[in-house]
CSV table of C-alpha atoms in Angstrom, one decimal:
chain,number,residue,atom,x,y,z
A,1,UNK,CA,-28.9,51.1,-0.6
A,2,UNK,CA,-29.6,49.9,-4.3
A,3,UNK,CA,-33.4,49.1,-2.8
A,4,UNK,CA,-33.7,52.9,-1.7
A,5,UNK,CA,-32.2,54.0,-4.7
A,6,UNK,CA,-34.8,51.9,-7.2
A,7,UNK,CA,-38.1,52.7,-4.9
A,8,UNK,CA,-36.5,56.5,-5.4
A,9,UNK,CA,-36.2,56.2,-8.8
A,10,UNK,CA,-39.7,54.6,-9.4
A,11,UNK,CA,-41.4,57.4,-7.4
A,12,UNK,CA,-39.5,59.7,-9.5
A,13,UNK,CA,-40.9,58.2,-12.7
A,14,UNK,CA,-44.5,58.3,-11.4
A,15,UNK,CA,-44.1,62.2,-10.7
A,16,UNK,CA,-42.6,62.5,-13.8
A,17,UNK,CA,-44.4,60.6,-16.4
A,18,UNK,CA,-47.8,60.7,-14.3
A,19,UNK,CA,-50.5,60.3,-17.0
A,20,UNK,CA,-48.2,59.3,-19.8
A,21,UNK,CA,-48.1,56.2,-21.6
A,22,UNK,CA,-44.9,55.2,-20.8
A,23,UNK,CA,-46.3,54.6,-17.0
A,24,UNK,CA,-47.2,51.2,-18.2
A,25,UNK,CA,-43.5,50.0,-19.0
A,26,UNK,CA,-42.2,51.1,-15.6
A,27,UNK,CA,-39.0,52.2,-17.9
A,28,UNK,CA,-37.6,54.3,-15.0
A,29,UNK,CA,-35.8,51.8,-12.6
A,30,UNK,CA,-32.6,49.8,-11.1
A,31,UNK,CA,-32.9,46.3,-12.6
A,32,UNK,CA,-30.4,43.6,-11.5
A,33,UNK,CA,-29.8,41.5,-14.6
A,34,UNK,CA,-27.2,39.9,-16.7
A,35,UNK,CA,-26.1,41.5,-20.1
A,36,UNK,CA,-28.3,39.4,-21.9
A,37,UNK,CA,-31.6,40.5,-20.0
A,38,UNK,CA,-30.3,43.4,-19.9
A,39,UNK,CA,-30.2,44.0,-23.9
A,40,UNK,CA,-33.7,42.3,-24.3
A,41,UNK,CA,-34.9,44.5,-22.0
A,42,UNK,CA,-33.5,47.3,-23.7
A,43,UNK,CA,-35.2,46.3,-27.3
A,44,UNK,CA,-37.8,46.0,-25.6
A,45,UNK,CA,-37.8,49.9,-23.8
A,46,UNK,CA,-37.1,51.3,-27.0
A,47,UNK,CA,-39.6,49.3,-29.7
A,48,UNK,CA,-42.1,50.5,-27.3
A,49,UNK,CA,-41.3,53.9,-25.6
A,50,UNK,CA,-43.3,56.6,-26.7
A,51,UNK,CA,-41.9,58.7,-29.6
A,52,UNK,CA,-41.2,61.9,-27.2
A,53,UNK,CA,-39.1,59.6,-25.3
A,54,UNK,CA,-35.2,59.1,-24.8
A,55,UNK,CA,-34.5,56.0,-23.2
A,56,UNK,CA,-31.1,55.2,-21.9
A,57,UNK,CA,-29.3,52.5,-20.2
A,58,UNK,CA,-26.1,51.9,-18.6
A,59,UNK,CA,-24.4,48.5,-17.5
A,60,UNK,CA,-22.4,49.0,-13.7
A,61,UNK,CA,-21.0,46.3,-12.9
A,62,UNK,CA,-20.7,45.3,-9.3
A,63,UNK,CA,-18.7,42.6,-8.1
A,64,UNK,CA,-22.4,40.5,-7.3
A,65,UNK,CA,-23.4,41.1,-10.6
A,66,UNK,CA,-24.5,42.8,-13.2
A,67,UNK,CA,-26.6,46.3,-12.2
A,68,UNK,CA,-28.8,47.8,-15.0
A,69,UNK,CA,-29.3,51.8,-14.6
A,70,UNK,CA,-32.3,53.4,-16.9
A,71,UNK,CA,-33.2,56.6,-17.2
A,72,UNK,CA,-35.7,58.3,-19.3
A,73,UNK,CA,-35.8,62.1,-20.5
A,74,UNK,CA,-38.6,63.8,-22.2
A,75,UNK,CA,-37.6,64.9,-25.4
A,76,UNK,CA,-38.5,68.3,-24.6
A,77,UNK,CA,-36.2,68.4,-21.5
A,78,UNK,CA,-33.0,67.4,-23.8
A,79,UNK,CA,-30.6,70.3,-24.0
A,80,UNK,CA,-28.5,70.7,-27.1
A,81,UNK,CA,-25.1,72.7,-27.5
């Protein structure tokens, strides 16, 4: 269910960024918004993310609404060709 799925990915955040100070912003997360939240929220994820920090987010929309994914990678995790 979508409420499994965000208390999954919020524990996965605190194992991951446990100690970091991009706790605080509880980025990691399933947010139900509309577009407009969901782009605030965006500026908002990356004018304050930490530099070593990717921040992504994808719009899926559902036929109840609007369904915000984020995700968050390390920098140092980031693979490249």
């Amino acid at each position: 269910s979508a409420a499994a799925k965000k208390q999954y990915a919020e524990r996965d955040m605190r194992d991951a960024f446990a100690g970091s100070r991009v706790l605080k912003l509880k980025l990691l997360g399933w947010y139900d918004c509309d577009p407009g939240d969901g782009a605030k929220l965006y500026d908002s994820l990356v004018g304050n993310s930490a530099d070593d920090v990717i921040v992504r987010v994808r719009y899926i929309w559902s036929g109840d609404g609007t369904f915000t994914e984020l995700e968050l990678w390390p920098r140092a995790d980031l693979r490249t060709a």
